[in-house]
Amino acid sequence: MKVKTMQEFMAEGKQPEILFWVGSAGSYDDRAKKISRAFVKLLNKANVDFAVLGQEESSTGDVAKRAGNEFLFQMQAMMNIELLNGYEIKRIVTCDPHSFNTLKNEYPGLGGTYDVMHHTQFLKELLDQGRLTLQGETYKGKRITFHDPCYLGRANTVYEAPREVLAKTNAELVEMKRHKTTALCCGAGGGQMFKEPEKGDMDINVLRTKDALETNPNIIATGCPYCNTMMTDGIKAHEKEDSVTVLDVAELLANSI
């Protein structure tokens, strides 16, 4: 896979078309790394001139902010903004809705204003421009239900892009009872990913997976690495791992090419 860093672009005196913000999960979590790789394959296939920050990339500070540590968030954000502005970054694409939301909505107040896109929005753009083409047979006859990530859907009203991309696979798209504006959280946002669940009858991810399983899907599609983890754990809790797969939109697209 061809992956160049911003340092390499600068050494050549060039600017990339986009900066791919990999994010903490996409960099370190073994399952989420597969999503990053699938997205990179799609970028290479579409001949997109892209760069990553590599070892210069740090956490956006999203988790610190949601957990109430504003001081740590601002420290992390200011470091990133200084780096991004130094490289004169204009356009950022990320597979992580948490990074997407933070970079898009919270960095401008600290001096970092960029054109930020979620990877499903960028993939839709590539498909619309004809830079990516699908064979459309891989998932024909399969039932796919899409789980809306909170920070993509309700926080930023991005509902159609992932669905339009999934429609290109020729699979049958089935909606959960709670979807788009009424979608239920997977249970990982707001720093909940890193703490034990509180007392109750059922974990949120198990309840959300139950919503998905009611559509009788072959595949649960996600657009967020945290949602992917929570829904995968939910599938295991329901003992359905033999019949239902959890895949990111980028993985579904990469498999269709």
PDB file of C-alpha atoms in Angstrom:
ATOM      1  CA  MET A   1       0.000   0.000   0.000  1.00  0.00           C
ATOM      2  CA  LYS A   2       1.194   3.474  -0.875  1.00  0.00           C
ATOM      3  CA  VAL A   3       1.036   5.720   2.191  1.00  0.00           C
ATOM      4  CA  LYS A   4       3.095   8.911   2.274  1.00  0.00           C
ATOM      5  CA  THR A   5       3.527  11.197   5.269  1.00  0.00           C
ATOM      6  CA  MET A   6       3.125  14.977   5.303  1.00  0.00           C
ATOM      7  CA  GLN A   7       6.868  15.214   5.945  1.00  0.00           C
ATOM      8  CA  GLU A   8       7.518  13.415   2.645  1.00  0.00           C
ATOM      9  CA  PHE A   9       5.116  15.719   0.789  1.00  0.00           C
ATOM     10  CA  MET A  10       6.783  18.800   2.290  1.00  0.00           C
ATOM     11  CA  ALA A  11      10.234  17.487   1.335  1.00  0.00           C
ATOM     12  CA  GLU A  12       8.983  17.301  -2.272  1.00  0.00           C
ATOM     13  CA  GLY A  13       7.429  20.780  -2.022  1.00  0.00           C
ATOM     14  CA  LYS A  14       3.941  19.377  -2.689  1.00  0.00           C
ATOM     15  CA  GLN A  15       0.534  19.445  -0.990  1.00  0.00           C
ATOM     16  CA  PRO A  16      -1.730  16.363  -0.862  1.00  0.00           C
ATOM     17  CA  GLU A  17      -5.339  16.406  -2.046  1.00  0.00           C
ATOM     18  CA  ILE A  18      -6.427  15.306   1.437  1.00  0.00           C
ATOM     19  CA  LEU A  19      -4.914  14.516   4.825  1.00  0.00           C
ATOM     20  CA  PHE A  20      -6.145  11.146   6.099  1.00  0.00           C
ATOM     21  CA  TRP A  21      -6.601  11.516   9.870  1.00  0.00           C
ATOM     22  CA  VAL A  22      -6.228   7.919  11.050  1.00  0.00           C
ATOM     23  CA  GLY A  23      -7.295   8.459  14.676  1.00  0.00           C
ATOM     24  CA  SER A  24      -6.440   6.509  17.827  1.00  0.00           C
ATOM     25  CA  ALA A  25      -8.574   3.433  17.073  1.00  0.00           C
ATOM     26  CA  GLY A  26      -7.506   3.247  13.423  1.00  0.00           C
ATOM     27  CA  SER A  27      -3.855   3.413  14.487  1.00  0.00           C
ATOM     28  CA  TYR A  28      -3.747   1.055  17.466  1.00  0.00           C
ATOM     29  CA  ASP A  29      -6.815  -1.214  17.605  1.00  0.00           C
ATOM     30  CA  ASP A  30      -6.213  -4.392  15.591  1.00  0.00           C
ATOM     31  CA  ARG A  31      -9.807  -4.551  14.292  1.00  0.00           C
ATOM     32  CA  ALA A  32      -9.926  -0.839  13.418  1.00  0.00           C
ATOM     33  CA  LYS A  33      -6.584  -1.092  11.573  1.00  0.00           C
ATOM     34  CA  LYS A  34      -8.423  -3.233   8.985  1.00  0.00           C
ATOM     35  CA  ILE A  35     -10.810  -0.312   8.372  1.00  0.00           C
ATOM     36  CA  SER A  36      -7.845   2.057   7.895  1.00  0.00           C
ATOM     37  CA  ARG A  37      -6.252  -0.386   5.438  1.00  0.00           C
ATOM     38  CA  ALA A  38      -9.506  -0.822   3.494  1.00  0.00           C
ATOM     39  CA  PHE A  39      -9.874   2.959   3.185  1.00  0.00           C
ATOM     40  CA  VAL A  40      -6.253   3.333   2.030  1.00  0.00           C
ATOM     41  CA  LYS A  41      -6.848   0.654  -0.633  1.00  0.00           C
ATOM     42  CA  LEU A  42      -9.829   2.656  -1.896  1.00  0.00           C
ATOM     43  CA  LEU A  43      -7.785   5.888  -1.937  1.00  0.00           C
ATOM     44  CA  ASN A  44      -5.019   4.160  -3.911  1.00  0.00           C
ATOM     45  CA  LYS A  45      -7.564   2.636  -6.299  1.00  0.00           C
ATOM     46  CA  ALA A  46      -9.059   6.096  -6.946  1.00  0.00           C
ATOM     47  CA  ASN A  47      -5.567   7.618  -7.376  1.00  0.00           C
ATOM     48  CA  VAL A  48      -6.140  10.087  -4.541  1.00  0.00           C
ATOM     49  CA  ASP A  49      -3.009  12.023  -3.599  1.00  0.00           C
ATOM     50  CA  PHE A  50      -3.243  11.676   0.192  1.00  0.00           C
ATOM     51  CA  ALA A  51      -0.945  11.912   3.188  1.00  0.00           C
ATOM     52  CA  VAL A  52      -0.984  10.875   6.845  1.00  0.00           C
ATOM     53  CA  LEU A  53       0.769  12.577   9.746  1.00  0.00           C
ATOM     54  CA  GLY A  54       2.291   9.260  10.858  1.00  0.00           C
ATOM     55  CA  GLN A  55       4.106   9.540  14.190  1.00  0.00           C
ATOM     56  CA  GLU A  56       3.269  13.251  14.331  1.00  0.00           C
ATOM     57  CA  GLU A  57      -0.447  12.504  14.725  1.00  0.00           C
ATOM     58  CA  SER A  58      -1.805  12.761  18.270  1.00  0.00           C
ATOM     59  CA  SER A  59      -5.256  12.204  19.797  1.00  0.00           C
ATOM     60  CA  THR A  60      -7.778  14.915  18.885  1.00  0.00           C
ATOM     61  CA  GLY A  61      -8.641  15.181  22.581  1.00  0.00           C
ATOM     62  CA  ASP A  62     -12.231  14.042  22.049  1.00  0.00           C
ATOM     63  CA  VAL A  63     -12.253  11.524  24.922  1.00  0.00           C
ATOM     64  CA  ALA A  64     -10.617  13.994  27.333  1.00  0.00           C
ATOM     65  CA  LYS A  65     -13.271  16.606  26.518  1.00  0.00           C
ATOM     66  CA  ARG A  66     -16.227  14.203  26.845  1.00  0.00           C
ATOM     67  CA  ALA A  67     -14.834  12.937  30.149  1.00  0.00           C
ATOM     68  CA  GLY A  68     -14.702  16.528  31.444  1.00  0.00           C
ATOM     69  CA  ASN A  69     -10.961  17.262  31.220  1.00  0.00           C
ATOM     70  CA  GLU A  70     -11.153  20.500  29.200  1.00  0.00           C
ATOM     71  CA  PHE A  71      -7.563  21.442  30.099  1.00  0.00           C
ATOM     72  CA  LEU A  72      -6.141  18.231  28.586  1.00  0.00           C
ATOM     73  CA  PHE A  73      -8.413  18.594  25.532  1.00  0.00           C
ATOM     74  CA  GLN A  74      -7.164  22.131  24.823  1.00  0.00           C
ATOM     75  CA  MET A  75      -3.538  21.042  25.260  1.00  0.00           C
ATOM     76  CA  GLN A  76      -3.987  18.186  22.768  1.00  0.00           C
ATOM     77  CA  ALA A  77      -6.004  20.347  20.350  1.00  0.00           C
ATOM     78  CA  MET A  78      -3.510  23.239  20.346  1.00  0.00           C
ATOM     79  CA  MET A  79      -0.628  20.849  19.603  1.00  0.00           C
ATOM     80  CA  ASN A  80      -2.520  19.370  16.649  1.00  0.00           C
ATOM     81  CA  ILE A  81      -3.664  22.770  15.340  1.00  0.00           C
ATOM     82  CA  GLU A  82      -0.096  24.101  15.411  1.00  0.00           C
ATOM     83  CA  LEU A  83       1.046  21.080  13.403  1.00  0.00           C
ATOM     84  CA  LEU A  84      -1.868  21.187  10.907  1.00  0.00           C
ATOM     85  CA  ASN A  85      -1.521  24.939  10.345  1.00  0.00           C
ATOM     86  CA  GLY A  86       2.243  24.547   9.945  1.00  0.00           C
ATOM     87  CA  TYR A  87       1.612  22.079   7.112  1.00  0.00           C
ATOM     88  CA  GLU A  88      -1.098  24.404   5.681  1.00  0.00           C
ATOM     89  CA  ILE A  89      -3.649  21.560   5.723  1.00  0.00           C
ATOM     90  CA  LYS A  90      -6.914  22.450   3.983  1.00  0.00           C
ATOM     91  CA  ARG A  91      -8.894  19.202   3.772  1.00  0.00           C
ATOM     92  CA  ILE A  92      -9.066  16.345   6.287  1.00  0.00           C
ATOM     93  CA  VAL A  93     -10.832  12.974   5.907  1.00  0.00           C
ATOM     94  CA  THR A  94     -11.256  10.532   8.792  1.00  0.00           C
ATOM     95  CA  CYS A  95     -12.956   7.162   9.402  1.00  0.00           C
ATOM     96  CA  ASP A  96     -13.692   8.146  13.021  1.00  0.00           C
ATOM     97  CA  PRO A  97     -16.862  10.225  13.641  1.00  0.00           C
ATOM     98  CA  HIS A  98     -15.454  11.351  17.010  1.00  0.00           C
ATOM     99  CA  SER A  99     -12.371  12.850  15.322  1.00  0.00           C
ATOM    100  CA  PHE A 100     -14.644  14.181  12.556  1.00  0.00           C
ATOM    101  CA  ASN A 101     -16.864  16.000  15.052  1.00  0.00           C
ATOM    102  CA  THR A 102     -13.977  17.407  17.097  1.00  0.00           C
ATOM    103  CA  LEU A 103     -11.916  18.601  14.112  1.00  0.00           C
ATOM    104  CA  LYS A 104     -14.973  20.041  12.360  1.00  0.00           C
ATOM    105  CA  ASN A 105     -16.827  21.696  15.224  1.00  0.00           C
ATOM    106  CA  GLU A 106     -14.418  22.280  18.103  1.00  0.00           C
ATOM    107  CA  TYR A 107     -11.047  23.078  16.509  1.00  0.00           C
ATOM    108  CA  PRO A 108     -12.241  26.273  14.726  1.00  0.00           C
ATOM    109  CA  GLY A 109     -12.767  27.953  18.130  1.00  0.00           C
ATOM    110  CA  LEU A 110      -9.095  27.315  18.912  1.00  0.00           C
ATOM    111  CA  GLY A 111      -7.739  28.533  15.569  1.00  0.00           C
ATOM    112  CA  GLY A 112      -7.935  25.377  13.449  1.00  0.00           C
ATOM    113  CA  THR A 113     -10.394  25.732  10.562  1.00  0.00           C
ATOM    114  CA  TYR A 114     -10.392  22.947   7.967  1.00  0.00           C
ATOM    115  CA  ASP A 115     -12.700  21.294   5.457  1.00  0.00           C
ATOM    116  CA  VAL A 116     -13.402  18.070   7.394  1.00  0.00           C
ATOM    117  CA  MET A 117     -15.156  15.050   5.862  1.00  0.00           C
ATOM    118  CA  HIS A 118     -16.177  11.639   7.126  1.00  0.00           C
ATOM    119  CA  HIS A 119     -14.834   8.824   4.973  1.00  0.00           C
ATOM    120  CA  THR A 120     -18.343   7.853   3.802  1.00  0.00           C
ATOM    121  CA  GLN A 121     -18.859  11.409   2.476  1.00  0.00           C
ATOM    122  CA  PHE A 122     -15.521  11.290   0.657  1.00  0.00           C
ATOM    123  CA  LEU A 123     -16.227   7.817  -0.765  1.00  0.00           C
ATOM    124  CA  LYS A 124     -19.587   9.067  -2.060  1.00  0.00           C
ATOM    125  CA  GLU A 125     -17.739  11.968  -3.733  1.00  0.00           C
ATOM    126  CA  LEU A 126     -15.266   9.553  -5.387  1.00  0.00           C
ATOM    127  CA  LEU A 127     -18.118   7.342  -6.618  1.00  0.00           C
ATOM    128  CA  ASP A 128     -20.098  10.348  -7.928  1.00  0.00           C
ATOM    129  CA  GLN A 129     -17.020  11.610  -9.800  1.00  0.00           C
ATOM    130  CA  GLY A 130     -16.411   8.193 -11.344  1.00  0.00           C
ATOM    131  CA  ARG A 131     -13.002   7.884  -9.698  1.00  0.00           C
ATOM    132  CA  LEU A 132     -14.183   4.685  -7.995  1.00  0.00           C
ATOM    133  CA  THR A 133     -16.313   2.041  -9.701  1.00  0.00           C
ATOM    134  CA  LEU A 134     -17.863  -1.053  -8.157  1.00  0.00           C
ATOM    135  CA  GLN A 135     -18.570  -4.442  -9.669  1.00  0.00           C
ATOM    136  CA  GLY A 136     -21.696  -4.593  -7.529  1.00  0.00           C
ATOM    137  CA  GLU A 137     -21.992  -8.400  -7.408  1.00  0.00           C
ATOM    138  CA  THR A 138     -20.165  -9.232  -4.162  1.00  0.00           C
ATOM    139  CA  TYR A 139     -23.110  -8.395  -1.890  1.00  0.00           C
ATOM    140  CA  LYS A 140     -25.991  -8.918  -4.283  1.00  0.00           C
ATOM    141  CA  GLY A 141     -28.814 -10.696  -2.439  1.00  0.00           C
ATOM    142  CA  LYS A 142     -27.328  -9.901   0.983  1.00  0.00           C
ATOM    143  CA  ARG A 143     -29.285  -7.962   3.612  1.00  0.00           C
ATOM    144  CA  ILE A 144     -27.378  -5.041   5.146  1.00  0.00           C
ATOM    145  CA  THR A 145     -28.572  -2.812   7.983  1.00  0.00           C
ATOM    146  CA  PHE A 146     -26.663   0.401   8.757  1.00  0.00           C
ATOM    147  CA  HIS A 147     -26.089   1.573  12.334  1.00  0.00           C
ATOM    148  CA  ASP A 148     -25.882   5.395  12.544  1.00  0.00           C
ATOM    149  CA  PRO A 149     -22.924   6.555  14.684  1.00  0.00           C
ATOM    150  CA  CYS A 150     -24.041   9.303  17.124  1.00  0.00           C
ATOM    151  CA  TYR A 151     -21.333  11.785  16.162  1.00  0.00           C
ATOM    152  CA  LEU A 152     -21.971  11.301  12.456  1.00  0.00           C
ATOM    153  CA  GLY A 153     -25.765  11.209  12.512  1.00  0.00           C
ATOM    154  CA  ARG A 154     -27.435  13.104  15.317  1.00  0.00           C
ATOM    155  CA  ALA A 155     -24.475  15.412  16.037  1.00  0.00           C
ATOM    156  CA  ASN A 156     -23.720  16.306  12.391  1.00  0.00           C
ATOM    157  CA  THR A 157     -26.841  15.200  10.440  1.00  0.00           C
ATOM    158  CA  VAL A 158     -24.861  13.010   8.027  1.00  0.00           C
ATOM    159  CA  TYR A 159     -27.391  10.284   7.226  1.00  0.00           C
ATOM    160  CA  GLU A 160     -27.505   9.853   3.457  1.00  0.00           C
ATOM    161  CA  ALA A 161     -23.818   9.541   2.450  1.00  0.00           C
ATOM    162  CA  PRO A 162     -23.208   6.110   4.055  1.00  0.00           C
ATOM    163  CA  ARG A 163     -26.537   4.791   2.767  1.00  0.00           C
ATOM    164  CA  GLU A 164     -25.866   6.028  -0.785  1.00  0.00           C
ATOM    165  CA  VAL A 165     -22.456   4.345  -0.724  1.00  0.00           C
ATOM    166  CA  LEU A 166     -23.964   1.070   0.570  1.00  0.00           C
ATOM    167  CA  ALA A 167     -26.674   1.208  -2.130  1.00  0.00           C
ATOM    168  CA  LYS A 168     -23.901   0.968  -4.755  1.00  0.00           C
ATOM    169  CA  THR A 169     -23.075  -2.556  -3.531  1.00  0.00           C
ATOM    170  CA  ASN A 170     -26.475  -3.782  -4.852  1.00  0.00           C
ATOM    171  CA  ALA A 171     -27.249  -5.319  -1.458  1.00  0.00           C
ATOM    172  CA  GLU A 172     -30.715  -5.042   0.055  1.00  0.00           C
ATOM    173  CA  LEU A 173     -30.625  -2.217   2.610  1.00  0.00           C
ATOM    174  CA  VAL A 174     -32.942  -2.753   5.570  1.00  0.00           C
ATOM    175  CA  GLU A 175     -33.522  -0.101   8.242  1.00  0.00           C
ATOM    176  CA  MET A 176     -33.744  -0.749  11.951  1.00  0.00           C
ATOM    177  CA  LYS A 177     -36.839   0.514  13.742  1.00  0.00           C
ATOM    178  CA  ARG A 178     -34.621   3.151  15.420  1.00  0.00           C
ATOM    179  CA  HIS A 179     -32.558   4.775  12.682  1.00  0.00           C
ATOM    180  CA  LYS A 180     -31.304   8.200  11.516  1.00  0.00           C
ATOM    181  CA  THR A 181     -32.584  10.820  14.021  1.00  0.00           C
ATOM    182  CA  THR A 182     -33.957   8.167  16.399  1.00  0.00           C
ATOM    183  CA  ALA A 183     -30.945   5.822  16.220  1.00  0.00           C
ATOM    184  CA  LEU A 184     -29.767   4.352  19.514  1.00  0.00           C
ATOM    185  CA  CYS A 185     -26.163   4.895  20.640  1.00  0.00           C
ATOM    186  CA  CYS A 186     -23.841   1.852  20.562  1.00  0.00           C
ATOM    187  CA  GLY A 187     -22.719   2.686  24.093  1.00  0.00           C
ATOM    188  CA  ALA A 188     -19.089   3.671  23.413  1.00  0.00           C
ATOM    189  CA  GLY A 189     -19.258   7.469  23.000  1.00  0.00           C
ATOM    190  CA  GLY A 190     -18.487  10.090  25.619  1.00  0.00           C
ATOM    191  CA  GLY A 191     -15.601   8.059  27.040  1.00  0.00           C
ATOM    192  CA  GLN A 192     -17.955   5.155  27.935  1.00  0.00           C
ATOM    193  CA  MET A 193     -15.728   2.853  25.843  1.00  0.00           C
ATOM    194  CA  PHE A 194     -13.146   2.962  28.626  1.00  0.00           C
ATOM    195  CA  LYS A 195     -15.293   2.276  31.691  1.00  0.00           C
ATOM    196  CA  GLU A 196     -17.307  -0.603  33.049  1.00  0.00           C
ATOM    197  CA  PRO A 197     -21.061  -0.541  32.344  1.00  0.00           C
ATOM    198  CA  GLU A 198     -23.342   0.683  35.100  1.00  0.00           C
ATOM    199  CA  LYS A 199     -26.039  -1.450  36.720  1.00  0.00           C
ATOM    200  CA  GLY A 200     -29.047  -2.243  34.561  1.00  0.00           C
ATOM    201  CA  ASP A 201     -30.919  -4.971  32.736  1.00  0.00           C
ATOM    202  CA  MET A 202     -28.910  -4.950  29.495  1.00  0.00           C
ATOM    203  CA  ASP A 203     -25.764  -3.308  28.093  1.00  0.00           C
ATOM    204  CA  ILE A 204     -26.533  -0.641  25.479  1.00  0.00           C
ATOM    205  CA  ASN A 205     -24.513  -2.407  22.771  1.00  0.00           C
ATOM    206  CA  VAL A 206     -26.455  -5.656  23.366  1.00  0.00           C
ATOM    207  CA  LEU A 207     -29.745  -3.736  23.118  1.00  0.00           C
ATOM    208  CA  ARG A 208     -28.608  -1.951  19.938  1.00  0.00           C
ATOM    209  CA  THR A 209     -27.485  -5.235  18.384  1.00  0.00           C
ATOM    210  CA  LYS A 210     -30.939  -6.627  19.203  1.00  0.00           C
ATOM    211  CA  ASP A 211     -32.396  -3.735  17.114  1.00  0.00           C
ATOM    212  CA  ALA A 212     -30.129  -4.764  14.235  1.00  0.00           C
ATOM    213  CA  LEU A 213     -30.881  -8.484  14.491  1.00  0.00           C
ATOM    214  CA  GLU A 214     -34.623  -7.797  14.259  1.00  0.00           C
ATOM    215  CA  THR A 215     -34.027  -6.777  10.602  1.00  0.00           C
ATOM    216  CA  ASN A 216     -32.676 -10.311   9.927  1.00  0.00           C
ATOM    217  CA  PRO A 217     -29.422  -9.020   8.360  1.00  0.00           C
ATOM    218  CA  ASN A 218     -26.433 -10.834   6.912  1.00  0.00           C
ATOM    219  CA  ILE A 219     -24.249  -7.800   7.649  1.00  0.00           C
ATOM    220  CA  ILE A 220     -24.392  -4.933  10.141  1.00  0.00           C
ATOM    221  CA  ALA A 221     -22.633  -1.964   8.523  1.00  0.00           C
ATOM    222  CA  THR A 222     -20.968   0.722  10.622  1.00  0.00           C
ATOM    223  CA  GLY A 223     -19.139   3.978   9.941  1.00  0.00           C
ATOM    224  CA  CYS A 224     -17.195   4.184  13.202  1.00  0.00           C
ATOM    225  CA  PRO A 225     -14.462   1.986  14.721  1.00  0.00           C
ATOM    226  CA  TYR A 226     -16.010   2.229  18.212  1.00  0.00           C
ATOM    227  CA  CYS A 227     -19.461   1.230  16.912  1.00  0.00           C
ATOM    228  CA  ASN A 228     -17.787  -1.672  15.108  1.00  0.00           C
ATOM    229  CA  THR A 229     -16.303  -2.974  18.368  1.00  0.00           C
ATOM    230  CA  MET A 230     -19.555  -2.550  20.316  1.00  0.00           C
ATOM    231  CA  MET A 231     -21.729  -4.192  17.657  1.00  0.00           C
ATOM    232  CA  THR A 232     -19.240  -7.072  17.265  1.00  0.00           C
ATOM    233  CA  ASP A 233     -19.389  -7.645  21.031  1.00  0.00           C
ATOM    234  CA  GLY A 234     -23.183  -7.459  20.790  1.00  0.00           C
ATOM    235  CA  ILE A 235     -23.216 -10.160  18.112  1.00  0.00           C
ATOM    236  CA  LYS A 236     -21.149 -12.397  20.411  1.00  0.00           C
ATOM    237  CA  ALA A 237     -23.538 -11.727  23.308  1.00  0.00           C
ATOM    238  CA  HIS A 238     -26.443 -12.849  21.087  1.00  0.00           C
ATOM    239  CA  GLU A 239     -24.347 -15.830  19.838  1.00  0.00           C
ATOM    240  CA  LYS A 240     -24.873 -14.854  16.202  1.00  0.00           C
ATOM    241  CA  GLU A 241     -21.233 -14.592  15.055  1.00  0.00           C
ATOM    242  CA  ASP A 242     -21.714 -17.560  12.689  1.00  0.00           C
ATOM    243  CA  SER A 243     -24.517 -15.889  10.720  1.00  0.00           C
ATOM    244  CA  VAL A 244     -24.001 -12.098  11.042  1.00  0.00           C
ATOM    245  CA  THR A 245     -20.887 -10.051  10.200  1.00  0.00           C
ATOM    246  CA  VAL A 246     -20.034  -6.506  11.285  1.00  0.00           C
ATOM    247  CA  LEU A 247     -18.186  -4.492   8.612  1.00  0.00           C
ATOM    248  CA  ASP A 248     -17.312  -0.843   8.072  1.00  0.00           C
ATOM    249  CA  VAL A 249     -18.657   0.889   4.946  1.00  0.00           C
ATOM    250  CA  ALA A 250     -15.065   1.185   3.667  1.00  0.00           C
ATOM    251  CA  GLU A 251     -14.525  -2.570   4.040  1.00  0.00           C
ATOM    252  CA  LEU A 252     -17.760  -3.359   2.185  1.00  0.00           C
ATOM    253  CA  LEU A 253     -16.700  -1.027  -0.631  1.00  0.00           C
ATOM    254  CA  ALA A 254     -13.134  -2.390  -0.785  1.00  0.00           C
ATOM    255  CA  ASN A 255     -14.523  -5.946  -1.023  1.00  0.00           C
ATOM    256  CA  SER A 256     -16.795  -4.863  -3.915  1.00  0.00           C
ATOM    257  CA  ILE A 257     -13.926  -3.571  -6.068  1.00  0.00           C
TER     258      ILE A 257
END
